[in-house]
PDB file of C-alpha atoms and ligand atoms in Angstrom:
ATOM      1  CA  UNK I  19      20.327 -13.946   9.904  1.00  0.00           C
ATOM      2  CA  UNK I  20      18.108 -11.908   7.567  1.00  0.00           C
ATOM      3  CA  UNK I  21      16.217  -9.022   9.107  1.00  0.00           C
ATOM      4  CA  UNK I  22      12.462  -8.774   8.835  1.00  0.00           C
ATOM      5  CA  UNK I  23      12.982  -5.818   6.559  1.00  0.00           C
ATOM      6  CA  UNK I  24      14.961  -7.968   4.177  1.00  0.00           C
ATOM      7  CA  UNK I  25      12.456 -10.838   4.344  1.00  0.00           C
ATOM      8  CA  UNK I  26       9.479  -8.646   3.598  1.00  0.00           C
ATOM      9  CA  UNK I  27      11.487  -6.781   0.936  1.00  0.00           C
ATOM     10  CA  UNK I  28      12.111 -10.174  -0.788  1.00  0.00           C
ATOM     11  CA  UNK I  29       8.449 -11.125  -0.597  1.00  0.00           C
ATOM     12  CA  UNK I  30       7.619  -7.746  -2.270  1.00  0.00           C
ATOM     13  CA  UNK I  31      10.089  -8.327  -5.081  1.00  0.00           C
ATOM     14  CA  UNK I  32       8.278 -11.526  -6.022  1.00  0.00           C
ATOM     15  CA  UNK I  33       4.679 -10.374  -5.328  1.00  0.00           C
ATOM     16  CA  UNK I  34       2.341  -9.764  -8.248  1.00  0.00           C
ATOM     17  CA  UNK I  35      -0.603  -8.682  -6.253  1.00  0.00           C
ATOM     18  CA  UNK I  36      -0.286  -6.752  -3.012  1.00  0.00           C
ATOM     19  CA  UNK I  37      -2.983  -5.561  -0.652  1.00  0.00           C
ATOM     20  CA  UNK I  38      -2.634  -2.671   1.826  1.00  0.00           C
ATOM     21  CA  UNK I  39      -5.361  -2.149   4.412  1.00  0.00           C
ATOM     22  CA  UNK I  40      -4.818   1.229   5.924  1.00  0.00           C
ATOM     23  CA  UNK I  41      -6.207   3.353   8.763  1.00  0.00           C
ATOM     24  CA  UNK I  42      -5.673   6.761  10.286  1.00  0.00           C
ATOM     25  CA  UNK I  43      -2.134   5.778  11.526  1.00  0.00           C
ATOM     26  CA  UNK I  44      -0.912   6.001   7.942  1.00  0.00           C
ATOM     27  CA  UNK I  45      -1.783   9.676   7.871  1.00  0.00           C
ATOM     28  CA  UNK I  46      -0.504  10.418  11.429  1.00  0.00           C
ATOM     29  CA  UNK I  47       2.898  11.328  10.040  1.00  0.00           C
ATOM     30  CA  UNK I  48       1.146  13.850   7.767  1.00  0.00           C
ATOM     31  CA  UNK I  49       0.067  15.521  11.043  1.00  0.00           C
ATOM     32  CA  UNK I  50      -3.484  14.331  10.756  1.00  0.00           C
ATOM     33  CA  UNK I  51      -4.568  13.127  14.166  1.00  0.00           C
ATOM     34  CA  UNK I  52      -6.041   9.609  14.547  1.00  0.00           C
ATOM     35  CA  UNK I  53      -9.258   9.065  16.544  1.00  0.00           C
ATOM     36  CA  UNK I  54      -7.959   6.287  18.728  1.00  0.00           C
ATOM     37  CA  UNK I  55      -4.616   5.127  19.982  1.00  0.00           C
ATOM     38  CA  UNK I  56      -1.294   7.025  19.778  1.00  0.00           C
ATOM     39  CA  UNK I  57      -1.786  10.503  18.149  1.00  0.00           C
ATOM     40  CA  UNK I  58      -5.572  10.484  19.062  1.00  0.00           C
ATOM     41  CA  UNK I  59      -7.556  13.669  18.466  1.00  0.00           C
ATOM     42  CA  UNK I  60     -10.098  13.036  21.165  1.00  0.00           C
ATOM     43  CA  UNK I  61      -8.918  12.397  24.687  1.00  0.00           C
ATOM     44  CA  UNK I  62     -10.773   9.376  26.038  1.00  0.00           C
ATOM     45  CA  UNK I  63     -12.835   9.449  22.827  1.00  0.00           C
ATOM     46  CA  UNK I  64     -14.763  12.455  23.959  1.00  0.00           C
ATOM     47  CA  UNK I  65     -15.445  15.631  22.022  1.00  0.00           C
ATOM     48  CA  UNK I  66     -15.647  19.081  23.591  1.00  0.00           C
ATOM     49  CA  UNK I  67     -19.462  18.718  23.617  1.00  0.00           C
ATOM     50  CA  UNK I  68     -18.983  15.904  26.086  1.00  0.00           C
ATOM     51  CA  UNK I  69     -20.189  13.298  23.535  1.00  0.00           C
ATOM     52  CA  UNK I  70     -18.149  10.421  22.108  1.00  0.00           C
ATOM     53  CA  UNK I  71     -17.039  11.037  18.547  1.00  0.00           C
ATOM     54  CA  UNK I  72     -18.918   7.976  17.419  1.00  0.00           C
ATOM     55  CA  UNK I  73     -22.062   9.850  18.517  1.00  0.00           C
ATOM     56  CA  UNK I  74     -21.469  13.279  16.895  1.00  0.00           C
ATOM     57  CA  UNK I  75     -20.383  11.569  13.687  1.00  0.00           C
ATOM     58  CA  UNK I  76     -23.406   9.187  13.629  1.00  0.00           C
ATOM     59  CA  UNK I  77     -26.236   9.006  11.121  1.00  0.00           C
ATOM     60  CA  UNK I  78     -28.689   9.426  14.026  1.00  0.00           C
ATOM     61  CA  UNK I  79     -27.086  12.737  15.197  1.00  0.00           C
ATOM     62  CA  UNK I  80     -26.936  13.989  11.641  1.00  0.00           C
ATOM     63  CA  UNK I  81     -30.659  13.367  11.190  1.00  0.00           C
ATOM     64  CA  UNK I  82     -31.578  14.878  14.540  1.00  0.00           C
ATOM     65  CA  UNK I  83     -29.088  17.709  14.822  1.00  0.00           C
ATOM     66  CA  UNK I  84     -27.181  18.288  11.550  1.00  0.00           C
ATOM     67  CA  UNK I  85     -25.650  21.570  12.926  1.00  0.00           C
ATOM     68  CA  UNK I  86     -23.862  19.450  15.541  1.00  0.00           C
ATOM     69  CA  UNK I  87     -22.520  16.930  13.003  1.00  0.00           C
ATOM     70  CA  UNK I  88     -21.474  19.825  10.690  1.00  0.00           C
ATOM     71  CA  UNK I  89     -19.455  21.320  13.444  1.00  0.00           C
ATOM     72  CA  UNK I  90     -17.418  18.166  13.532  1.00  0.00           C
ATOM     73  CA  UNK I  91     -17.283  17.865   9.726  1.00  0.00           C
ATOM     74  CA  UNK I  92     -15.707  21.325   9.635  1.00  0.00           C
ATOM     75  CA  UNK I  93     -13.209  20.252  12.324  1.00  0.00           C
ATOM     76  CA  UNK I  94     -12.380  17.122  10.332  1.00  0.00           C
ATOM     77  CA  UNK I  95     -11.788  19.206   7.216  1.00  0.00           C
ATOM     78  CA  UNK I  96      -9.577  21.575   9.090  1.00  0.00           C
ATOM     79  CA  UNK I  97      -7.475  18.579  10.317  1.00  0.00           C
ATOM     80  CA  UNK I  98      -6.752  17.510   6.766  1.00  0.00           C
ATOM     81  CA  UNK I  99      -6.554  20.988   5.107  1.00  0.00           C
ATOM     82  CA  UNK I 100      -3.185  21.415   3.250  1.00  0.00           C
ATOM     83  CA  UNK I 101      -1.825  18.152   4.606  1.00  0.00           C
ATOM     84  CA  UNK I 102       0.496  16.247   2.242  1.00  0.00           C
ATOM     85  CA  UNK I 103       1.125  12.512   1.739  1.00  0.00           C
ATOM     86  CA  UNK I 104       4.002  11.155   3.731  1.00  0.00           C
ATOM     87  CA  UNK I 105       6.551   8.416   2.949  1.00  0.00           C
ATOM     88  CA  UNK I 106       4.066   5.671   3.879  1.00  0.00           C
ATOM     89  CA  UNK I 107       1.560   6.818   1.203  1.00  0.00           C
ATOM     90  CA  UNK I 108       4.428   7.339  -1.242  1.00  0.00           C
ATOM     91  CA  UNK I 109       5.900   3.928  -0.620  1.00  0.00           C
ATOM     92  CA  UNK I 110       2.579   2.212  -1.501  1.00  0.00           C
ATOM     93  CA  UNK I 111       2.370   4.218  -4.708  1.00  0.00           C
ATOM     94  CA  UNK I 112       5.967   3.546  -5.613  1.00  0.00           C
ATOM     95  CA  UNK I 113       5.368  -0.190  -5.418  1.00  0.00           C
ATOM     96  CA  UNK I 114       3.047  -0.134  -8.465  1.00  0.00           C
ATOM     97  CA  UNK I 115       4.751  -1.533 -11.553  1.00  0.00           C
ATOM     98  CA  UNK I 116       3.337  -3.117 -14.648  1.00  0.00           C
ATOM     99  CA  UNK I 117       4.085  -6.579 -13.145  1.00  0.00           C
ATOM    100  CA  UNK I 118       3.023  -5.768  -9.542  1.00  0.00           C
ATOM    101  CA  UNK I 119      -0.534  -4.552  -8.867  1.00  0.00           C
ATOM    102  CA  UNK I 120      -1.013  -2.781  -5.570  1.00  0.00           C
ATOM    103  CA  UNK I 121      -4.526  -2.328  -4.036  1.00  0.00           C
ATOM    104  CA  UNK I 122      -5.156  -0.017  -1.128  1.00  0.00           C
ATOM    105  CA  UNK I 123      -8.314  -0.517   1.010  1.00  0.00           C
ATOM    106  CA  UNK I 124      -8.390   2.513   3.259  1.00  0.00           C
ATOM    107  CA  UNK I 125     -10.582   3.666   6.110  1.00  0.00           C
ATOM    108  CA  UNK I 126      -9.122   7.143   5.677  1.00  0.00           C
ATOM    109  CA  UNK I 127     -11.257   9.908   4.215  1.00  0.00           C
ATOM    110  CA  UNK I 128      -8.364  12.367   3.510  1.00  0.00           C
ATOM    111  CA  UNK I 129      -7.607  11.454  -0.123  1.00  0.00           C
ATOM    112  CA  UNK I 130      -3.831  11.233   0.636  1.00  0.00           C
ATOM    113  CA  UNK I 131      -3.399   7.825  -1.139  1.00  0.00           C
ATOM    114  CA  UNK I 132      -4.770   9.420  -4.368  1.00  0.00           C
ATOM    115  CA  UNK I 133      -2.460  12.369  -3.913  1.00  0.00           C
ATOM    116  CA  UNK I 134       0.554  10.101  -3.559  1.00  0.00           C
ATOM    117  CA  UNK I 135      -0.367   8.406  -6.789  1.00  0.00           C
ATOM    118  CA  UNK I 136      -1.899   5.076  -5.730  1.00  0.00           C
ATOM    119  CA  UNK I 137      -4.293   3.964  -8.419  1.00  0.00           C
ATOM    120  CA  UNK I 138      -6.372   1.014  -7.076  1.00  0.00           C
ATOM    121  CA  UNK I 139      -7.976   2.498  -3.982  1.00  0.00           C
ATOM    122  CA  UNK I 140     -11.123   1.256  -2.181  1.00  0.00           C
ATOM    123  CA  UNK I 141     -12.343   4.162  -0.034  1.00  0.00           C
ATOM    124  CA  UNK I 142     -14.274   2.058   2.499  1.00  0.00           C
ATOM    125  CA  UNK I 143     -15.375   5.132   4.490  1.00  0.00           C
ATOM    126  CA  UNK I 144     -15.764   7.535   1.607  1.00  0.00           C
ATOM    127  CA  UNK I 145     -14.055  10.912   1.057  1.00  0.00           C
ATOM    128  CA  UNK I 146     -14.341  14.070   3.134  1.00  0.00           C
ATOM    129  CA  UNK I 147     -13.679  16.288   0.158  1.00  0.00           C
ATOM    130  CA  UNK I 148     -16.660  15.043  -1.735  1.00  0.00           C
ATOM    131  CA  UNK I 149     -19.846  16.904  -0.873  1.00  0.00           C
ATOM    132  CA  UNK I 150     -23.201  15.314  -1.743  1.00  0.00           C
ATOM    133  CA  UNK I 151     -26.814  16.284  -1.393  1.00  0.00           C
ATOM    134  CA  UNK I 152     -29.029  14.354   1.047  1.00  0.00           C
ATOM    135  CA  UNK I 153     -31.921  14.399  -1.542  1.00  0.00           C
ATOM    136  CA  UNK I 154     -30.789  14.745  -5.099  1.00  0.00           C
ATOM    137  CA  UNK I 155     -27.776  13.663  -7.193  1.00  0.00           C
ATOM    138  CA  UNK I 156     -25.791  16.920  -6.606  1.00  0.00           C
ATOM    139  CA  UNK I 157     -22.150  16.327  -5.808  1.00  0.00           C
ATOM    140  CA  UNK I 158     -18.989  18.434  -5.785  1.00  0.00           C
ATOM    141  CA  UNK I 159     -15.388  18.182  -4.846  1.00  0.00           C
ATOM    142  CA  UNK I 160     -14.339  20.807  -2.277  1.00  0.00           C
ATOM    143  CA  UNK I 161     -10.640  21.280  -1.662  1.00  0.00           C
ATOM    144  CA  UNK I 162     -11.584  23.176   1.573  1.00  0.00           C
ATOM    145  CA  UNK I 163     -14.928  23.929   3.366  1.00  0.00           C
ATOM    146  CA  UNK I 164     -13.914  27.588   3.861  1.00  0.00           C
ATOM    147  CA  UNK I 165     -16.682  28.966   1.736  1.00  0.00           C
ATOM    148  CA  UNK I 166     -19.431  26.610   2.998  1.00  0.00           C
ATOM    149  CA  UNK I 167     -22.221  27.937   5.093  1.00  0.00           C
ATOM    150  CA  UNK I 168     -22.632  26.610   8.656  1.00  0.00           C
ATOM    151  CA  UNK I 169     -25.352  24.326   7.446  1.00  0.00           C
ATOM    152  CA  UNK I 170     -24.805  24.133   3.769  1.00  0.00           C
ATOM    153  CA  UNK I 171     -27.686  23.698   1.354  1.00  0.00           C
ATOM    154  CA  UNK I 172     -27.877  22.038  -2.155  1.00  0.00           C
ATOM    155  CA  UNK I 173     -27.740  24.669  -4.930  1.00  0.00           C
ATOM    156  CA  UNK I 174     -30.085  22.458  -6.946  1.00  0.00           C
ATOM    157  CA  UNK I 175     -32.810  21.496  -4.353  1.00  0.00           C
ATOM    158  CA  UNK I 176     -32.048  23.333  -1.105  1.00  0.00           C
ATOM    159  CA  UNK I 177     -31.826  20.116   0.838  1.00  0.00           C
ATOM    160  CA  UNK I 178     -28.995  19.774   3.418  1.00  0.00           C
ATOM    161  CA  UNK I 179     -25.604  18.841   1.976  1.00  0.00           C
ATOM    162  CA  UNK I 180     -23.131  16.345   3.696  1.00  0.00           C
ATOM    163  CA  UNK I 181     -19.748  14.976   3.069  1.00  0.00           C
ATOM    164  CA  UNK I 182     -19.668  11.638   1.245  1.00  0.00           C
ATOM    165  CA  UNK I 183     -18.276   9.810   4.243  1.00  0.00           C
ATOM    166  CA  UNK I 184     -19.681   6.764   6.050  1.00  0.00           C
ATOM    167  CA  UNK I 185     -21.233   7.907   9.355  1.00  0.00           C
ATOM    168  CA  UNK I 186     -21.359   5.616  12.280  1.00  0.00           C
ATOM    169  CA  UNK I 187     -24.466   3.482  11.916  1.00  0.00           C
ATOM    170  CA  UNK I 188     -24.386   3.633   8.129  1.00  0.00           C
ATOM    171  CA  UNK I 189     -23.549   0.857   5.633  1.00  0.00           C
ATOM    172  CA  UNK I 190     -20.324   0.952   3.662  1.00  0.00           C
ATOM    173  CA  UNK I 191     -20.711   1.855   0.008  1.00  0.00           C
ATOM    174  CA  UNK I 192     -21.818  -1.282  -1.802  1.00  0.00           C
ATOM    175  CA  UNK I 193     -19.972  -0.623  -5.160  1.00  0.00           C
ATOM    176  CA  UNK I 194     -16.723  -0.170  -3.215  1.00  0.00           C
ATOM    177  CA  UNK I 195     -17.273  -3.403  -1.260  1.00  0.00           C
ATOM    178  CA  UNK I 196     -18.142  -5.298  -4.427  1.00  0.00           C
ATOM    179  CA  UNK I 197     -14.949  -4.098  -6.159  1.00  0.00           C
ATOM    180  CA  UNK I 198     -12.852  -4.914  -3.172  1.00  0.00           C
ATOM    181  CA  UNK I 199     -14.418  -8.343  -2.853  1.00  0.00           C
ATOM    182  CA  UNK I 200     -13.805  -9.005  -6.554  1.00  0.00           C
ATOM    183  CA  UNK I 201     -10.057  -8.429  -6.035  1.00  0.00           C
ATOM    184  CA  UNK I 202     -10.031 -10.511  -2.861  1.00  0.00           C
ATOM    185  CA  UNK I 203     -11.503 -13.390  -4.891  1.00  0.00           C
ATOM    186  CA  UNK I 204      -8.591 -13.173  -7.273  1.00  0.00           C
ATOM    187  CA  UNK I 205      -6.245 -13.519  -4.233  1.00  0.00           C
ATOM    188  CA  UNK I 206      -3.148 -11.649  -3.138  1.00  0.00           C
ATOM    189  CA  UNK I 207       0.543 -12.630  -2.723  1.00  0.00           C
ATOM    190  CA  UNK I 208       1.129 -10.404   0.241  1.00  0.00           C
ATOM    191  CA  UNK I 209      -1.150  -8.537   2.617  1.00  0.00           C
ATOM    192  CA  UNK I 210      -0.229  -5.464   4.789  1.00  0.00           C
ATOM    193  CA  UNK I 211      -2.309  -3.972   7.579  1.00  0.00           C
ATOM    194  CA  UNK I 212      -0.908  -0.463   8.311  1.00  0.00           C
ATOM    195  CA  UNK I 213      -1.999   2.047  11.041  1.00  0.00           C
ATOM    196  CA  UNK I 214      -5.397   0.661  11.872  1.00  0.00           C
ATOM    197  CA  UNK I 215      -6.782  -0.520  15.150  1.00  0.00           C
ATOM    198  CA  UNK I 216      -8.598  -3.247  13.142  1.00  0.00           C
ATOM    199  CA  UNK I 217     -11.806  -2.933  15.106  1.00  0.00           C
ATOM    200  CA  UNK I 218     -14.152  -3.645  12.257  1.00  0.00           C
ATOM    201  CA  UNK I 219     -14.800  -7.071  10.800  1.00  0.00           C
ATOM    202  CA  UNK I 220     -14.476  -5.863   7.211  1.00  0.00           C
ATOM    203  CA  UNK I 221     -10.868  -4.939   7.824  1.00  0.00           C
ATOM    204  CA  UNK I 222     -10.092  -8.042  10.007  1.00  0.00           C
ATOM    205  CA  UNK I 223     -11.652 -10.564   7.632  1.00  0.00           C
ATOM    206  CA  UNK I 224      -9.521  -9.995   4.564  1.00  0.00           C
ATOM    207  CA  UNK I 225      -6.397 -10.275   6.724  1.00  0.00           C
ATOM    208  CA  UNK I 226      -7.731 -13.388   8.458  1.00  0.00           C
ATOM    209  CA  UNK I 227      -8.693 -14.982   5.126  1.00  0.00           C
ATOM    210  CA  UNK I 228      -5.189 -14.296   3.818  1.00  0.00           C
ATOM    211  CA  UNK I 229      -3.599 -15.895   6.844  1.00  0.00           C
ATOM    212  CA  UNK I 230      -5.893 -18.929   6.393  1.00  0.00           C
ATOM    213  CA  UNK I 231      -4.740 -19.329   2.800  1.00  0.00           C
ATOM    214  CA  UNK I 232      -1.030 -19.154   3.861  1.00  0.00           C
ATOM    215  CA  UNK I 233      -0.562 -15.687   2.407  1.00  0.00           C
ATOM    216  CA  UNK I 234       2.073 -13.734   4.339  1.00  0.00           C
ATOM    217  CA  UNK I 235       0.616 -11.002   6.519  1.00  0.00           C
ATOM    218  CA  UNK I 236       2.566  -7.913   7.606  1.00  0.00           C
ATOM    219  CA  UNK I 237       1.337  -5.589  10.320  1.00  0.00           C
ATOM    220  CA  UNK I 238       2.716  -2.070  10.918  1.00  0.00           C
ATOM    221  CA  UNK I 239       1.330  -0.517  14.096  1.00  0.00           C
ATOM    222  CA  UNK I 240       3.016   0.587  17.334  1.00  0.00           C
ATOM    223  CA  UNK I 241       0.112  -1.010  19.231  1.00  0.00           C
ATOM    224  CA  UNK I 242      -1.136  -4.532  19.174  1.00  0.00           C
ATOM    225  CA  UNK I 243      -4.468  -5.130  17.470  1.00  0.00           C
ATOM    226  CA  UNK I 244      -6.927  -8.028  16.928  1.00  0.00           C
ATOM    227  CA  UNK I 245      -4.890  -9.114  13.812  1.00  0.00           C
ATOM    228  CA  UNK I 246      -1.446  -9.024  15.617  1.00  0.00           C
ATOM    229  CA  UNK I 247      -1.812 -12.723  16.508  1.00  0.00           C
ATOM    230  CA  UNK I 248      -1.891 -13.955  12.941  1.00  0.00           C
ATOM    231  CA  UNK I 249       0.669 -11.471  11.410  1.00  0.00           C
ATOM    232  CA  UNK I 250       3.771 -13.200  10.149  1.00  0.00           C
ATOM    233  CA  UNK I 251       5.744 -10.004  10.546  1.00  0.00           C
ATOM    234  CA  UNK I 252       5.040  -7.144  12.948  1.00  0.00           C
ATOM    235  CA  UNK I 253       6.685  -3.714  12.800  1.00  0.00           C
ATOM    236  CA  UNK I 254       6.132  -1.324  15.673  1.00  0.00           C
ATOM    237  CA  UNK I 255       7.937   1.709  14.323  1.00  0.00           C
ATOM    238  CA  UNK I 256       6.005   4.487  12.488  1.00  0.00           C
ATOM    239  CA  UNK I 257       4.563   3.446   9.095  1.00  0.00           C
ATOM    240  CA  UNK I 258       6.558   5.946   7.074  1.00  0.00           C
ATOM    241  CA  UNK I 259      10.070   4.936   8.266  1.00  0.00           C
ATOM    242  CA  UNK I 260       9.088   1.193   8.212  1.00  0.00           C
ATOM    243  CA  UNK I 261       7.831   1.169   4.703  1.00  0.00           C
ATOM    244  CA  UNK I 262      10.764   3.239   3.554  1.00  0.00           C
ATOM    245  CA  UNK I 263      13.157   0.668   4.972  1.00  0.00           C
ATOM    246  CA  UNK I 264      11.219  -2.270   3.520  1.00  0.00           C
ATOM    247  CA  UNK I 265      11.402  -0.659   0.043  1.00  0.00           C
ATOM    248  CA  UNK I 266      15.030   0.000   0.584  1.00  0.00           C
ATOM    249  CA  UNK I 267      15.613  -3.683   1.425  1.00  0.00           C
ATOM    250  CA  UNK I 268      13.741  -4.608  -1.727  1.00  0.00           C
ATOM    251  CA  UNK I 269      15.796  -2.111  -3.669  1.00  0.00           C
ATOM    252  CA  UNK I 270      12.606  -0.274  -4.744  1.00  0.00           C
ATOM    253  CA  UNK I 271      12.480   3.452  -4.502  1.00  0.00           C
TER     254      UNK I 271
HETATM  255  P1  NAD B  23      -7.823   4.876  14.638  1.00  0.00           P
HETATM  256  O1  NAD B  23      -7.733   6.340  14.713  1.00  0.00           O
HETATM  257  O2  NAD B  23      -8.832   4.118  15.368  1.00  0.00           O
HETATM  258  O3  NAD B  23      -6.415   4.222  15.006  1.00  0.00           O
HETATM  259  C1  NAD B  23      -5.223   4.567  14.491  1.00  0.00           C
HETATM  260  C2  NAD B  23      -4.221   3.479  14.586  1.00  0.00           C
HETATM  261  O4  NAD B  23      -3.012   3.898  14.021  1.00  0.00           O
HETATM  262  C3  NAD B  23      -3.904   3.032  15.990  1.00  0.00           C
HETATM  263  O5  NAD B  23      -3.955   1.580  16.069  1.00  0.00           O
HETATM  264  C4  NAD B  23      -2.460   3.511  16.232  1.00  0.00           C
HETATM  265  O6  NAD B  23      -1.744   2.650  17.109  1.00  0.00           O
HETATM  266  C5  NAD B  23      -1.938   3.545  14.818  1.00  0.00           C
HETATM  267  N1  NAD B  23      -0.837   4.514  14.563  1.00  0.00           N
HETATM  268  C6  NAD B  23      -0.707   5.769  15.088  1.00  0.00           C
HETATM  269  N2  NAD B  23       0.413   6.338  14.549  1.00  0.00           N
HETATM  270  C7  NAD B  23       0.948   5.481  13.725  1.00  0.00           C
HETATM  271  C8  NAD B  23       2.076   5.489  12.834  1.00  0.00           C
HETATM  272  N3  NAD B  23       2.907   6.537  12.768  1.00  0.00           N
HETATM  273  N4  NAD B  23       2.346   4.417  12.055  1.00  0.00           N
HETATM  274  C9  NAD B  23       1.572   3.329  12.145  1.00  0.00           C
HETATM  275  N5  NAD B  23       0.483   3.275  12.942  1.00  0.00           N
HETATM  276  C10 NAD B  23       0.179   4.302  13.702  1.00  0.00           C
HETATM  277  O7  NAD B  23      -7.967   4.648  13.087  1.00  0.00           O
HETATM  278  P2  NAD B  23      -8.858   3.668  12.365  1.00  0.00           P
HETATM  279  O8  NAD B  23      -8.709   2.294  12.954  1.00  0.00           O
HETATM  280  O9  NAD B  23      -8.526   3.934  10.980  1.00  0.00           O
HETATM  281  O10 NAD B  23     -10.423   4.145  12.616  1.00  0.00           O
HETATM  282  C11 NAD B  23     -10.975   5.387  12.913  1.00  0.00           C
HETATM  283  C12 NAD B  23     -11.877   5.951  11.858  1.00  0.00           C
HETATM  284  O11 NAD B  23     -11.830   7.331  11.881  1.00  0.00           O
HETATM  285  C13 NAD B  23     -11.415   5.537  10.527  1.00  0.00           C
HETATM  286  O12 NAD B  23     -12.292   4.592   9.981  1.00  0.00           O
HETATM  287  C14 NAD B  23     -11.451   6.762   9.597  1.00  0.00           C
HETATM  288  O13 NAD B  23     -12.561   6.789   8.742  1.00  0.00           O
HETATM  289  C15 NAD B  23     -11.585   7.872  10.533  1.00  0.00           C
HETATM  290  N6  NAD B  23     -10.414   8.764  10.575  1.00  0.00           N
HETATM  291  C16 NAD B  23      -9.759   9.136   9.346  1.00  0.00           C
HETATM  292  C17 NAD B  23      -8.680   9.896   9.390  1.00  0.00           C
HETATM  293  C18 NAD B  23      -8.024  10.246   8.068  1.00  0.00           C
HETATM  294  O14 NAD B  23      -8.687  10.266   7.064  1.00  0.00           O
HETATM  295  N7  NAD B  23      -6.734  10.590   8.077  1.00  0.00           N
HETATM  296  C19 NAD B  23      -8.149  10.367  10.624  1.00  0.00           C
HETATM  297  C20 NAD B  23      -8.799  10.026  11.803  1.00  0.00           C
HETATM  298  C21 NAD B  23      -9.906   9.241  11.772  1.00  0.00           C
HETATM  299 ZN1   ZN B  24     -30.004  18.486  -3.925  1.00  0.00          ZN
END
């Protein structure tokens, strides 16, 4: 009997358009803690200020108390500083060939998919290394926040700066959603959900839609999630090792 690694490997060999939906679990093996589930950064979802992380990282808190939000932006930056892509990021990048297009819709803000060489990335929650002004069009890429003031101000207009990430209570970036929707309309041959708790409708729906159309769905996550029911294949080992073995089965490296 063929193993699931072999079966998914064969699907990959034939696939022309592949979608990966990724979450914090993909970067767990790069030693970046997730928020929820295994490898969670916040015990019981609580920060040291006794507030849930959804609250300190919300648009409302940033409005009312930007110093408090910035404290956690700095901690987030510290958690990704110097971290490198792992074999899960690299596997997704290695799958790109002239005849196989690979799309990555990620909830991660750590830029590791780019660093691994993936080309078609939808950053659904933005990018922590991009700093933008809350008032004007100033924006900058910051490898680290080391030189930033505690409450950094815009060099052009003195307004407060912020990372270009989606805070709780904010909408996802419309151009990113439009580009992602455009590729969904063209369809995929194979859809993976990797290392995400799949709590949000916008990461559940593309997988559910694929399942409805009969497109094979693969989930890689040690824990069950809302999409586990309609996954055709489920792998519960860490993402890096699982993807490495799938590529090996497909003779791709
Ligand atoms: P999450 O933190 O809620 O959940 C992580 C998921 O990964 C869990 O389901 C867990 O079971 C799984 N997981 C843990 N280790 C794994 C491994 N080695 N292989 C495969 N799966 C593994 O993540 P989320 O659902 O993405 O949502 C939290 C939000 O917080 C995200 O939207 C993201 O913006 C942000 N966040 C980003 C980063 C990052 O950029 N690296 C890190 C933490 C949180
Ligand atoms: Zn400005």
